[in-house]
Amino acid sequence: MYAADAAVPLAPAGYDEPPWDRDEFERQLRAKGACYHIHHPFHIAMHQGRCSPEQIRGWVANRFYYQVNIPVKDANILANCRDRDERRLWVQRILDHDGYGEAEGGIEAWLRLGEACGLPRDELLSQQHVLPGVRFAVDAYVNFARRASWQEAACSSLTELFAPEIHQSRLDTWPQNYPWIESHGLQYFRNRLTEARRDVQHGLRVTLDHFTRRDQQDRALDILQFKLDILWTMLDAMSMAYELERAPYHNIDQSVTCHRGIYR
């Protein structure tokens, strides 16, 4: 049996396992870090300095599609949330990415990362490099946030539990491994070190407060796994295109236009 919103498994009827206490439930959530995309072979290669400039640019261009959809996802969470106090906390995520006042925001920081890697911002904004698999994965995440309860959608954000490590690893290794990337382009990762830690405190509190029965706790783990699947699938698509050189339609006569994306 599957949820209509995004194929996240539902607990069977009559499920009556005793719930975990808050500490054990949090431990179970954090254990999901073993499936975080920091362990994907493509990301390991990127961390070890084995990616070519073309592969780095492919990752930046595809990840940009995820970045621009984060505030859309969070706007859907806000639309489903009737609690003003929770909305006042969650809205900060949209401001962090879209920017406000003098703060340019994460999307602008990612555009600058692209420019630092040699990607003109017009190319990033056009989304011409976005792989179909990446688009499908990100769209599934946005659709889940639109159709799930706001607490379930908040739970899906808990990959932020593991995000500071991945951002710090880029700050530690990219200057040495990829000196051709201008250092100002790494500001996005610097910003997220503090933003992700702040955000996860809120998302974790919502999850621990809301999912109190064991069937609910198991569903929370399934939701978090769904989000981990999203991130892993994005890298699968990029690995196929940029490592194995099997971009979508790579074996089709190039005189036939199957997709307007540029993968090589």
PDB file of C-alpha atoms in Angstrom:
ATOM      1  CA  MET A   1       0.000   0.000   0.000  1.00  0.00           C
ATOM      2  CA  TYR A   2       1.385   3.382  -0.968  1.00  0.00           C
ATOM      3  CA  ALA A   3       0.562   6.987  -0.233  1.00  0.00           C
ATOM      4  CA  ALA A   4      -1.052   8.776  -3.142  1.00  0.00           C
ATOM      5  CA  ASP A   5       1.245  11.752  -2.714  1.00  0.00           C
ATOM      6  CA  ALA A   6       4.638  10.260  -3.556  1.00  0.00           C
ATOM      7  CA  ALA A   7       4.889   6.491  -3.184  1.00  0.00           C
ATOM      8  CA  VAL A   8       5.980   6.622   0.457  1.00  0.00           C
ATOM      9  CA  PRO A   9       4.912   3.335   2.092  1.00  0.00           C
ATOM     10  CA  LEU A  10       2.121   3.388   4.643  1.00  0.00           C
ATOM     11  CA  ALA A  11       2.097   1.166   7.737  1.00  0.00           C
ATOM     12  CA  PRO A  12      -0.227  -1.869   7.490  1.00  0.00           C
ATOM     13  CA  ALA A  13      -3.581  -1.794   9.261  1.00  0.00           C
ATOM     14  CA  GLY A  14      -3.431  -2.953  12.868  1.00  0.00           C
ATOM     15  CA  TYR A  15       0.186  -1.935  13.324  1.00  0.00           C
ATOM     16  CA  ASP A  16       0.716  -1.765  17.092  1.00  0.00           C
ATOM     17  CA  GLU A  17       4.459  -1.749  17.820  1.00  0.00           C
ATOM     18  CA  PRO A  18       5.339   0.370  20.895  1.00  0.00           C
ATOM     19  CA  PRO A  19       6.701   3.810  20.003  1.00  0.00           C
ATOM     20  CA  TRP A  20      10.317   4.781  20.453  1.00  0.00           C
ATOM     21  CA  ASP A  21      11.058   7.487  22.990  1.00  0.00           C
ATOM     22  CA  ARG A  22      12.301  10.800  21.593  1.00  0.00           C
ATOM     23  CA  ASP A  23      15.973   9.944  21.975  1.00  0.00           C
ATOM     24  CA  GLU A  24      15.665   6.612  20.192  1.00  0.00           C
ATOM     25  CA  PHE A  25      13.466   8.095  17.466  1.00  0.00           C
ATOM     26  CA  GLU A  26      16.068  10.797  16.834  1.00  0.00           C
ATOM     27  CA  ARG A  27      18.786   8.159  16.761  1.00  0.00           C
ATOM     28  CA  GLN A  28      16.827   6.226  14.133  1.00  0.00           C
ATOM     29  CA  LEU A  29      16.446   9.384  12.038  1.00  0.00           C
ATOM     30  CA  ARG A  30      20.148  10.233  12.286  1.00  0.00           C
ATOM     31  CA  ALA A  31      21.096   6.676  11.336  1.00  0.00           C
ATOM     32  CA  LYS A  32      19.643   7.402   7.909  1.00  0.00           C
ATOM     33  CA  GLY A  33      22.812   9.399   7.277  1.00  0.00           C
ATOM     34  CA  ALA A  34      24.321   6.125   6.060  1.00  0.00           C
ATOM     35  CA  CYS A  35      22.233   6.627   2.895  1.00  0.00           C
ATOM     36  CA  TYR A  36      23.097  10.305   2.387  1.00  0.00           C
ATOM     37  CA  HIS A  37      24.347  11.206  -1.063  1.00  0.00           C
ATOM     38  CA  ILE A  38      27.763  12.121   0.340  1.00  0.00           C
ATOM     39  CA  HIS A  39      28.376   8.359  -0.079  1.00  0.00           C
ATOM     40  CA  HIS A  40      27.390   8.281  -3.775  1.00  0.00           C
ATOM     41  CA  PRO A  41      30.321   7.344  -6.053  1.00  0.00           C
ATOM     42  CA  PHE A  42      29.896  10.555  -8.058  1.00  0.00           C
ATOM     43  CA  HIS A  43      30.102  12.654  -4.902  1.00  0.00           C
ATOM     44  CA  ILE A  44      33.061  10.648  -3.611  1.00  0.00           C
ATOM     45  CA  ALA A  45      34.861  11.338  -6.892  1.00  0.00           C
ATOM     46  CA  MET A  46      34.009  15.020  -6.586  1.00  0.00           C
ATOM     47  CA  HIS A  47      35.293  15.094  -2.995  1.00  0.00           C
ATOM     48  CA  GLN A  48      38.545  13.384  -3.996  1.00  0.00           C
ATOM     49  CA  GLY A  49      39.250  15.812  -6.825  1.00  0.00           C
ATOM     50  CA  ARG A  50      38.654  13.274  -9.593  1.00  0.00           C
ATOM     51  CA  CYS A  51      35.941  15.204 -11.454  1.00  0.00           C
ATOM     52  CA  SER A  52      36.709  17.049 -14.662  1.00  0.00           C
ATOM     53  CA  PRO A  53      35.625  20.679 -15.145  1.00  0.00           C
ATOM     54  CA  GLU A  54      32.821  19.417 -17.387  1.00  0.00           C
ATOM     55  CA  GLN A  55      31.582  17.072 -14.651  1.00  0.00           C
ATOM     56  CA  ILE A  56      31.690  19.813 -12.025  1.00  0.00           C
ATOM     57  CA  ARG A  57      29.791  22.162 -14.304  1.00  0.00           C
ATOM     58  CA  GLY A  58      27.250  19.423 -15.022  1.00  0.00           C
ATOM     59  CA  TRP A  59      26.711  18.919 -11.300  1.00  0.00           C
ATOM     60  CA  VAL A  60      26.373  22.656 -10.636  1.00  0.00           C
ATOM     61  CA  ALA A  61      23.897  23.112 -13.500  1.00  0.00           C
ATOM     62  CA  ASN A  62      21.704  20.185 -12.452  1.00  0.00           C
ATOM     63  CA  ARG A  63      21.842  20.975  -8.771  1.00  0.00           C
ATOM     64  CA  PHE A  64      20.669  24.487  -9.614  1.00  0.00           C
ATOM     65  CA  TYR A  65      17.296  23.008 -10.555  1.00  0.00           C
ATOM     66  CA  TYR A  66      17.073  21.657  -7.024  1.00  0.00           C
ATOM     67  CA  GLN A  67      18.115  25.015  -5.559  1.00  0.00           C
ATOM     68  CA  VAL A  68      15.448  27.023  -7.389  1.00  0.00           C
ATOM     69  CA  ASN A  69      12.781  24.550  -6.288  1.00  0.00           C
ATOM     70  CA  ILE A  70      13.632  24.659  -2.585  1.00  0.00           C
ATOM     71  CA  PRO A  71      11.641  27.868  -1.948  1.00  0.00           C
ATOM     72  CA  VAL A  72       8.793  26.474  -4.076  1.00  0.00           C
ATOM     73  CA  LYS A  73       8.776  23.373  -1.878  1.00  0.00           C
ATOM     74  CA  ASP A  74       8.828  25.517   1.261  1.00  0.00           C
ATOM     75  CA  ALA A  75       6.014  27.721  -0.043  1.00  0.00           C
ATOM     76  CA  ASN A  76       3.898  24.580  -0.399  1.00  0.00           C
ATOM     77  CA  ILE A  77       4.687  23.639   3.198  1.00  0.00           C
ATOM     78  CA  LEU A  78       3.586  27.093   4.330  1.00  0.00           C
ATOM     79  CA  ALA A  79       0.395  26.846   2.280  1.00  0.00           C
ATOM     80  CA  ASN A  80      -0.545  23.657   4.139  1.00  0.00           C
ATOM     81  CA  CYS A  81       0.366  24.934   7.606  1.00  0.00           C
ATOM     82  CA  ARG A  82      -2.371  26.548   9.739  1.00  0.00           C
ATOM     83  CA  ASP A  83      -0.073  27.372  12.642  1.00  0.00           C
ATOM     84  CA  ARG A  84       1.107  30.993  12.489  1.00  0.00           C
ATOM     85  CA  ASP A  85       4.002  30.436  14.872  1.00  0.00           C
ATOM     86  CA  GLU A  86       5.332  27.575  12.766  1.00  0.00           C
ATOM     87  CA  ARG A  87       4.928  29.602   9.564  1.00  0.00           C
ATOM     88  CA  ARG A  88       6.914  32.465  11.058  1.00  0.00           C
ATOM     89  CA  LEU A  89       9.801  30.066  11.595  1.00  0.00           C
ATOM     90  CA  TRP A  90       9.536  28.165   8.327  1.00  0.00           C
ATOM     91  CA  VAL A  91       9.311  31.247   6.100  1.00  0.00           C
ATOM     92  CA  GLN A  92      12.958  32.015   6.879  1.00  0.00           C
ATOM     93  CA  ARG A  93      13.917  29.194   4.531  1.00  0.00           C
ATOM     94  CA  ILE A  94      12.287  30.963   1.605  1.00  0.00           C
ATOM     95  CA  LEU A  95      14.005  34.209   2.503  1.00  0.00           C
ATOM     96  CA  ASP A  96      17.348  32.422   2.767  1.00  0.00           C
ATOM     97  CA  HIS A  97      17.062  31.131  -0.790  1.00  0.00           C
ATOM     98  CA  ASP A  98      15.175  33.920  -2.558  1.00  0.00           C
ATOM     99  CA  GLY A  99      16.878  36.720  -0.652  1.00  0.00           C
ATOM    100  CA  TYR A 100      15.348  39.812   0.951  1.00  0.00           C
ATOM    101  CA  GLY A 101      16.452  43.364   1.587  1.00  0.00           C
ATOM    102  CA  GLU A 102      20.220  43.531   1.157  1.00  0.00           C
ATOM    103  CA  ALA A 103      20.595  39.759   1.456  1.00  0.00           C
ATOM    104  CA  GLU A 104      20.943  38.239  -2.013  1.00  0.00           C
ATOM    105  CA  GLY A 105      19.993  34.702  -0.997  1.00  0.00           C
ATOM    106  CA  GLY A 106      21.067  31.194  -1.867  1.00  0.00           C
ATOM    107  CA  ILE A 107      19.835  31.175  -5.469  1.00  0.00           C
ATOM    108  CA  GLU A 108      22.006  34.176  -6.268  1.00  0.00           C
ATOM    109  CA  ALA A 109      24.912  32.537  -4.436  1.00  0.00           C
ATOM    110  CA  TRP A 110      24.470  29.428  -6.585  1.00  0.00           C
ATOM    111  CA  LEU A 111      24.423  31.526  -9.763  1.00  0.00           C
ATOM    112  CA  ARG A 112      27.757  32.945  -8.651  1.00  0.00           C
ATOM    113  CA  LEU A 113      29.041  29.431  -8.040  1.00  0.00           C
ATOM    114  CA  GLY A 114      28.097  28.637 -11.626  1.00  0.00           C
ATOM    115  CA  GLU A 115      29.907  31.693 -12.913  1.00  0.00           C
ATOM    116  CA  ALA A 116      32.971  30.776 -10.823  1.00  0.00           C
ATOM    117  CA  CYS A 117      32.916  27.376 -12.543  1.00  0.00           C
ATOM    118  CA  GLY A 118      32.634  28.882 -16.012  1.00  0.00           C
ATOM    119  CA  LEU A 119      28.872  28.611 -16.463  1.00  0.00           C
ATOM    120  CA  PRO A 120      27.210  31.834 -17.640  1.00  0.00           C
ATOM    121  CA  ARG A 121      24.213  32.660 -15.509  1.00  0.00           C
ATOM    122  CA  ASP A 122      21.951  32.742 -18.545  1.00  0.00           C
ATOM    123  CA  GLU A 123      22.757  29.063 -19.136  1.00  0.00           C
ATOM    124  CA  LEU A 124      21.888  28.189 -15.548  1.00  0.00           C
ATOM    125  CA  LEU A 125      18.676  30.199 -15.609  1.00  0.00           C
ATOM    126  CA  SER A 126      17.623  28.619 -18.903  1.00  0.00           C
ATOM    127  CA  GLN A 127      17.859  25.146 -17.284  1.00  0.00           C
ATOM    128  CA  GLN A 128      19.138  23.841 -20.616  1.00  0.00           C
ATOM    129  CA  HIS A 129      21.536  21.430 -18.925  1.00  0.00           C
ATOM    130  CA  VAL A 130      19.004  19.838 -16.552  1.00  0.00           C
ATOM    131  CA  LEU A 131      18.821  16.083 -17.080  1.00  0.00           C
ATOM    132  CA  PRO A 132      15.352  14.501 -17.261  1.00  0.00           C
ATOM    133  CA  GLY A 133      16.133  12.216 -14.309  1.00  0.00           C
ATOM    134  CA  VAL A 134      17.095  15.194 -12.173  1.00  0.00           C
ATOM    135  CA  ARG A 135      13.977  17.091 -13.205  1.00  0.00           C
ATOM    136  CA  PHE A 136      11.720  14.125 -12.403  1.00  0.00           C
ATOM    137  CA  ALA A 137      13.344  13.617  -8.997  1.00  0.00           C
ATOM    138  CA  VAL A 138      13.107  17.260  -7.954  1.00  0.00           C
ATOM    139  CA  ASP A 139       9.549  17.589  -9.233  1.00  0.00           C
ATOM    140  CA  ALA A 140       8.584  14.520  -7.189  1.00  0.00           C
ATOM    141  CA  TYR A 141       9.920  16.261  -4.093  1.00  0.00           C
ATOM    142  CA  VAL A 142       7.956  19.446  -4.776  1.00  0.00           C
ATOM    143  CA  ASN A 143       4.794  17.434  -5.470  1.00  0.00           C
ATOM    144  CA  PHE A 144       5.236  15.545  -2.212  1.00  0.00           C
ATOM    145  CA  ALA A 145       5.465  18.817  -0.278  1.00  0.00           C
ATOM    146  CA  ARG A 146       2.352  20.087  -2.054  1.00  0.00           C
ATOM    147  CA  ARG A 147       0.213  17.057  -1.279  1.00  0.00           C
ATOM    148  CA  ALA A 148       1.510  15.806   2.074  1.00  0.00           C
ATOM    149  CA  SER A 149       0.677  17.300   5.451  1.00  0.00           C
ATOM    150  CA  TRP A 150       3.013  20.105   6.381  1.00  0.00           C
ATOM    151  CA  GLN A 151       4.495  17.991   9.170  1.00  0.00           C
ATOM    152  CA  GLU A 152       5.307  15.185   6.735  1.00  0.00           C
ATOM    153  CA  ALA A 153       6.843  17.649   4.306  1.00  0.00           C
ATOM    154  CA  ALA A 154       8.845  19.164   7.162  1.00  0.00           C
ATOM    155  CA  CYS A 155      10.100  15.688   8.028  1.00  0.00           C
ATOM    156  CA  SER A 156      11.367  15.255   4.468  1.00  0.00           C
ATOM    157  CA  SER A 157      13.660  18.232   5.030  1.00  0.00           C
ATOM    158  CA  LEU A 158      15.634  16.325   7.655  1.00  0.00           C
ATOM    159  CA  THR A 159      18.380  15.471   5.203  1.00  0.00           C
ATOM    160  CA  GLU A 160      19.627  18.783   6.640  1.00  0.00           C
ATOM    161  CA  LEU A 161      20.794  16.661   9.586  1.00  0.00           C
ATOM    162  CA  PHE A 162      23.659  15.563   7.370  1.00  0.00           C
ATOM    163  CA  ALA A 163      24.154  18.685   5.227  1.00  0.00           C
ATOM    164  CA  PRO A 164      26.797  20.600   7.250  1.00  0.00           C
ATOM    165  CA  GLU A 165      29.268  17.756   6.725  1.00  0.00           C
ATOM    166  CA  ILE A 166      28.820  17.840   2.963  1.00  0.00           C
ATOM    167  CA  HIS A 167      29.170  21.628   2.797  1.00  0.00           C
ATOM    168  CA  GLN A 168      32.266  21.594   4.990  1.00  0.00           C
ATOM    169  CA  SER A 169      33.842  18.884   2.853  1.00  0.00           C
ATOM    170  CA  ARG A 170      33.488  21.101  -0.217  1.00  0.00           C
ATOM    171  CA  LEU A 171      34.985  24.080   1.568  1.00  0.00           C
ATOM    172  CA  ASP A 172      37.881  21.915   2.773  1.00  0.00           C
ATOM    173  CA  THR A 173      38.712  20.178  -0.500  1.00  0.00           C
ATOM    174  CA  TRP A 174      37.571  22.238  -3.475  1.00  0.00           C
ATOM    175  CA  PRO A 175      40.189  25.025  -3.183  1.00  0.00           C
ATOM    176  CA  GLN A 176      42.961  22.411  -3.472  1.00  0.00           C
ATOM    177  CA  ASN A 177      41.250  19.991  -5.841  1.00  0.00           C
ATOM    178  CA  TYR A 178      39.658  22.533  -8.154  1.00  0.00           C
ATOM    179  CA  PRO A 179      41.779  25.704  -7.993  1.00  0.00           C
ATOM    180  CA  TRP A 180      40.264  26.837 -11.291  1.00  0.00           C
ATOM    181  CA  ILE A 181      36.994  27.570  -9.422  1.00  0.00           C
ATOM    182  CA  GLU A 182      37.086  31.146  -8.144  1.00  0.00           C
ATOM    183  CA  SER A 183      36.909  31.168  -4.340  1.00  0.00           C
ATOM    184  CA  HIS A 184      34.051  33.684  -4.142  1.00  0.00           C
ATOM    185  CA  GLY A 185      31.848  31.042  -5.764  1.00  0.00           C
ATOM    186  CA  LEU A 186      31.951  28.902  -2.613  1.00  0.00           C
ATOM    187  CA  GLN A 187      29.957  31.387  -0.541  1.00  0.00           C
ATOM    188  CA  TYR A 188      26.788  29.298  -0.837  1.00  0.00           C
ATOM    189  CA  PHE A 189      28.441  26.481   1.115  1.00  0.00           C
ATOM    190  CA  ARG A 190      29.693  28.890   3.779  1.00  0.00           C
ATOM    191  CA  ASN A 191      26.196  30.290   4.261  1.00  0.00           C
ATOM    192  CA  ARG A 192      24.578  26.879   4.544  1.00  0.00           C
ATOM    193  CA  LEU A 193      26.853  25.790   7.392  1.00  0.00           C
ATOM    194  CA  THR A 194      24.864  27.970   9.777  1.00  0.00           C
ATOM    195  CA  GLU A 195      21.521  28.031   7.959  1.00  0.00           C
ATOM    196  CA  ALA A 196      21.224  24.227   7.780  1.00  0.00           C
ATOM    197  CA  ARG A 197      22.039  23.805  11.479  1.00  0.00           C
ATOM    198  CA  ARG A 198      19.367  26.346  12.401  1.00  0.00           C
ATOM    199  CA  ASP A 199      16.791  24.826  10.045  1.00  0.00           C
ATOM    200  CA  VAL A 200      17.303  21.281  11.240  1.00  0.00           C
ATOM    201  CA  GLN A 201      16.542  22.231  14.840  1.00  0.00           C
ATOM    202  CA  HIS A 202      13.076  23.338  13.749  1.00  0.00           C
ATOM    203  CA  GLY A 203      12.416  20.410  11.398  1.00  0.00           C
ATOM    204  CA  LEU A 204      13.622  17.892  13.970  1.00  0.00           C
ATOM    205  CA  ARG A 205      11.443  19.370  16.702  1.00  0.00           C
ATOM    206  CA  VAL A 206       8.367  19.246  14.430  1.00  0.00           C
ATOM    207  CA  THR A 207       9.090  15.625  13.539  1.00  0.00           C
ATOM    208  CA  LEU A 208       9.703  14.461  17.101  1.00  0.00           C
ATOM    209  CA  ASP A 209       6.550  16.255  18.302  1.00  0.00           C
ATOM    210  CA  HIS A 210       4.236  15.056  15.534  1.00  0.00           C
ATOM    211  CA  PHE A 211       5.246  11.444  14.879  1.00  0.00           C
ATOM    212  CA  THR A 212       4.571   9.902  18.278  1.00  0.00           C
ATOM    213  CA  ARG A 213       3.047   6.478  17.493  1.00  0.00           C
ATOM    214  CA  ARG A 214       5.338   3.766  16.202  1.00  0.00           C
ATOM    215  CA  ASP A 215       3.517   3.516  12.870  1.00  0.00           C
ATOM    216  CA  GLN A 216       3.940   7.278  12.495  1.00  0.00           C
ATOM    217  CA  GLN A 217       7.615   7.053  13.413  1.00  0.00           C
ATOM    218  CA  ASP A 218       8.164   4.338  10.826  1.00  0.00           C
ATOM    219  CA  ARG A 219       6.420   6.512   8.256  1.00  0.00           C
ATOM    220  CA  ALA A 220       8.720   9.394   9.187  1.00  0.00           C
ATOM    221  CA  LEU A 221      11.703   7.143   8.461  1.00  0.00           C
ATOM    222  CA  ASP A 222      10.149   6.196   5.118  1.00  0.00           C
ATOM    223  CA  ILE A 223       9.614   9.863   4.286  1.00  0.00           C
ATOM    224  CA  LEU A 224      13.219  10.673   5.122  1.00  0.00           C
ATOM    225  CA  GLN A 225      14.332   7.715   2.983  1.00  0.00           C
ATOM    226  CA  PHE A 226      12.187   9.071   0.136  1.00  0.00           C
ATOM    227  CA  LYS A 227      14.096  12.361   0.312  1.00  0.00           C
ATOM    228  CA  LEU A 228      17.401  10.493   0.430  1.00  0.00           C
ATOM    229  CA  ASP A 229      16.248   8.593  -2.674  1.00  0.00           C
ATOM    230  CA  ILE A 230      15.615  11.932  -4.401  1.00  0.00           C
ATOM    231  CA  LEU A 231      19.163  13.142  -3.759  1.00  0.00           C
ATOM    232  CA  TRP A 232      20.720   9.799  -4.689  1.00  0.00           C
ATOM    233  CA  THR A 233      18.682   9.531  -7.899  1.00  0.00           C
ATOM    234  CA  MET A 234      19.834  12.979  -8.971  1.00  0.00           C
ATOM    235  CA  LEU A 235      23.445  11.824  -8.731  1.00  0.00           C
ATOM    236  CA  ASP A 236      22.606   8.571 -10.532  1.00  0.00           C
ATOM    237  CA  ALA A 237      21.380  10.624 -13.497  1.00  0.00           C
ATOM    238  CA  MET A 238      24.482  12.818 -13.425  1.00  0.00           C
ATOM    239  CA  SER A 239      26.780   9.803 -13.141  1.00  0.00           C
ATOM    240  CA  MET A 240      25.185   8.225 -16.199  1.00  0.00           C
ATOM    241  CA  ALA A 241      25.555  11.428 -18.206  1.00  0.00           C
ATOM    242  CA  TYR A 242      28.938  12.709 -17.097  1.00  0.00           C
ATOM    243  CA  GLU A 243      30.897   9.639 -15.931  1.00  0.00           C
ATOM    244  CA  LEU A 244      29.576   6.819 -18.117  1.00  0.00           C
ATOM    245  CA  GLU A 245      28.878   9.204 -21.030  1.00  0.00           C
ATOM    246  CA  ARG A 246      25.372   7.835 -21.393  1.00  0.00           C
ATOM    247  CA  ALA A 247      23.356  11.005 -21.429  1.00  0.00           C
ATOM    248  CA  PRO A 248      19.688  10.663 -22.401  1.00  0.00           C
ATOM    249  CA  TYR A 249      19.363   9.799 -26.100  1.00  0.00           C
ATOM    250  CA  HIS A 250      23.147   9.599 -26.503  1.00  0.00           C
ATOM    251  CA  ASN A 251      22.705   6.744 -28.973  1.00  0.00           C
ATOM    252  CA  ILE A 252      20.073   8.513 -31.081  1.00  0.00           C
ATOM    253  CA  ASP A 253      20.928  10.161 -34.390  1.00  0.00           C
ATOM    254  CA  GLN A 254      21.943  13.674 -33.392  1.00  0.00           C
ATOM    255  CA  SER A 255      19.979  15.124 -36.316  1.00  0.00           C
ATOM    256  CA  VAL A 256      16.860  14.183 -34.345  1.00  0.00           C
ATOM    257  CA  THR A 257      16.035  16.577 -31.507  1.00  0.00           C
ATOM    258  CA  CYS A 258      14.787  14.460 -28.588  1.00  0.00           C
ATOM    259  CA  HIS A 259      15.463  16.979 -25.867  1.00  0.00           C
ATOM    260  CA  ARG A 260      16.688  20.530 -25.816  1.00  0.00           C
ATOM    261  CA  GLY A 261      19.080  19.861 -22.946  1.00  0.00           C
ATOM    262  CA  ILE A 262      22.817  19.931 -23.621  1.00  0.00           C
ATOM    263  CA  TYR A 263      24.586  17.071 -21.873  1.00  0.00           C
ATOM    264  CA  ARG A 264      28.059  16.992 -23.399  1.00  0.00           C
TER     265      ARG A 264
END
